[in-house]
Amino acid sequence: MTEVPRRPPRFLTIEQVAQELNVGEPLVRAMLKSGELRGIQVGGRGVWRVGIADLEAYVEEAYRRTTEKISRGDFAEAEVPQV
């Protein structure tokens, strides 16, 4: 019998998003409510879910904004990570 490969989940919980970004759940909730991070509310209780593609888009945009800030010199020297 052939097994059907499992598809990765399409949506993440607030807890999973917080783990991915290494931040607290209250920050993720605030980002969702402000629209900074795109998500949906499902079910009668309005449970939040974030699409994996939406999380990836947020991260890419954050990288873009950070690169712009660095190029403008908006970061103090101590804030720029040393590679």
mmCIF file of C-alpha atoms in Angstrom:
data_model
loop_
_atom_site.group_PDB
_atom_site.id
_atom_site.type_symbol
_atom_site.label_atom_id
_atom_site.label_comp_id
_atom_site.label_asym_id
_atom_site.label_seq_id
_atom_site.Cartn_x
_atom_site.Cartn_y
_atom_site.Cartn_z
ATOM 1 C CA MET A 1 0.000 0.000 0.000
ATOM 2 C CA THR A 2 1.365 3.395 -0.965
ATOM 3 C CA GLU A 3 1.356 6.147 1.583
ATOM 4 C CA VAL A 4 0.229 9.589 0.532
ATOM 5 C CA PRO A 5 2.890 12.133 1.531
ATOM 6 C CA ARG A 6 1.705 14.466 4.276
ATOM 7 C CA ARG A 7 1.323 18.028 3.194
ATOM 8 C CA PRO A 8 2.876 20.616 5.510
ATOM 9 C CA PRO A 9 0.309 22.655 7.444
ATOM 10 C CA ARG A 10 -1.013 25.717 5.674
ATOM 11 C CA PHE A 11 -1.669 27.696 8.852
ATOM 12 C CA LEU A 12 0.180 28.266 12.110
ATOM 13 C CA THR A 13 -1.171 29.064 15.560
ATOM 14 C CA ILE A 14 -0.137 32.171 17.475
ATOM 15 C CA GLU A 15 2.105 29.969 19.605
ATOM 16 C CA GLN A 16 3.835 28.525 16.539
ATOM 17 C CA VAL A 17 4.346 31.980 15.010
ATOM 18 C CA ALA A 18 5.800 33.240 18.291
ATOM 19 C CA GLN A 19 8.225 30.312 18.341
ATOM 20 C CA GLU A 20 9.253 30.913 14.723
ATOM 21 C CA LEU A 21 9.930 34.608 15.388
ATOM 22 C CA ASN A 22 11.354 33.958 18.872
ATOM 23 C CA VAL A 23 8.979 36.487 20.439
ATOM 24 C CA GLY A 24 6.129 36.310 22.925
ATOM 25 C CA GLU A 25 2.555 35.479 22.035
ATOM 26 C CA PRO A 26 1.274 38.920 23.167
ATOM 27 C CA LEU A 27 3.507 40.557 20.555
ATOM 28 C CA VAL A 28 2.159 38.270 17.826
ATOM 29 C CA ARG A 29 -1.415 39.114 18.881
ATOM 30 C CA ALA A 30 -0.609 42.824 18.763
ATOM 31 C CA MET A 31 0.942 42.450 15.302
ATOM 32 C CA LEU A 32 -2.177 40.652 14.074
ATOM 33 C CA LYS A 33 -4.567 43.207 15.532
ATOM 34 C CA SER A 34 -2.590 46.125 14.095
ATOM 35 C CA GLY A 35 -2.417 44.515 10.652
ATOM 36 C CA GLU A 36 1.387 44.386 10.688
ATOM 37 C CA LEU A 37 1.129 40.599 10.360
ATOM 38 C CA ARG A 38 -1.599 39.177 8.147
ATOM 39 C CA GLY A 39 -3.823 36.505 9.670
ATOM 40 C CA ILE A 40 -7.379 35.217 9.822
ATOM 41 C CA GLN A 41 -9.820 34.504 12.603
ATOM 42 C CA VAL A 42 -11.664 31.198 12.403
ATOM 43 C CA GLY A 43 -14.418 29.567 14.377
ATOM 44 C CA GLY A 44 -16.937 30.957 16.819
ATOM 45 C CA ARG A 45 -14.260 32.100 19.231
ATOM 46 C CA GLY A 46 -12.251 33.958 16.608
ATOM 47 C CA VAL A 47 -9.086 31.891 16.992
ATOM 48 C CA TRP A 48 -6.196 33.419 15.023
ATOM 49 C CA ARG A 49 -4.309 31.529 12.334
ATOM 50 C CA VAL A 50 -1.414 32.788 10.224
ATOM 51 C CA GLY A 51 -0.680 31.373 6.800
ATOM 52 C CA ILE A 52 2.866 30.138 6.343
ATOM 53 C CA ALA A 53 3.131 32.278 3.198
ATOM 54 C CA ASP A 54 1.981 35.331 5.199
ATOM 55 C CA LEU A 55 4.628 34.711 7.858
ATOM 56 C CA GLU A 56 7.298 34.346 5.158
ATOM 57 C CA ALA A 57 6.114 37.583 3.522
ATOM 58 C CA TYR A 58 6.320 39.364 6.888
ATOM 59 C CA VAL A 59 9.888 38.147 7.430
ATOM 60 C CA GLU A 60 10.942 39.195 3.914
ATOM 61 C CA GLU A 61 9.420 42.649 4.445
ATOM 62 C CA ALA A 62 11.177 42.945 7.817
ATOM 63 C CA TYR A 63 14.501 42.142 6.131
ATOM 64 C CA ARG A 64 13.802 44.767 3.457
ATOM 65 C CA ARG A 65 12.934 47.444 6.046
ATOM 66 C CA THR A 66 15.999 46.594 8.104
ATOM 67 C CA THR A 67 18.269 46.820 5.065
ATOM 68 C CA GLU A 68 16.823 50.243 4.238
ATOM 69 C CA LYS A 69 17.353 51.468 7.815
ATOM 70 C CA ILE A 70 20.950 50.283 7.800
ATOM 71 C CA SER A 71 21.662 51.919 4.441
ATOM 72 C CA ARG A 72 20.195 55.216 5.734
ATOM 73 C CA GLY A 73 22.266 54.956 8.909
ATOM 74 C CA ASP A 74 19.188 54.825 11.151
ATOM 75 C CA PHE A 75 20.708 52.217 13.470
ATOM 76 C CA ALA A 76 23.190 53.052 16.175
ATOM 77 C CA GLU A 77 26.462 51.129 15.801
ATOM 78 C CA ALA A 78 25.680 48.908 18.817
ATOM 79 C CA GLU A 79 22.365 47.818 17.232
ATOM 80 C CA VAL A 80 23.881 46.483 14.011
ATOM 81 C CA PRO A 81 24.750 42.790 14.358
ATOM 82 C CA GLN A 82 28.387 41.957 13.717
ATOM 83 C CA VAL A 83 28.855 39.154 11.195
#
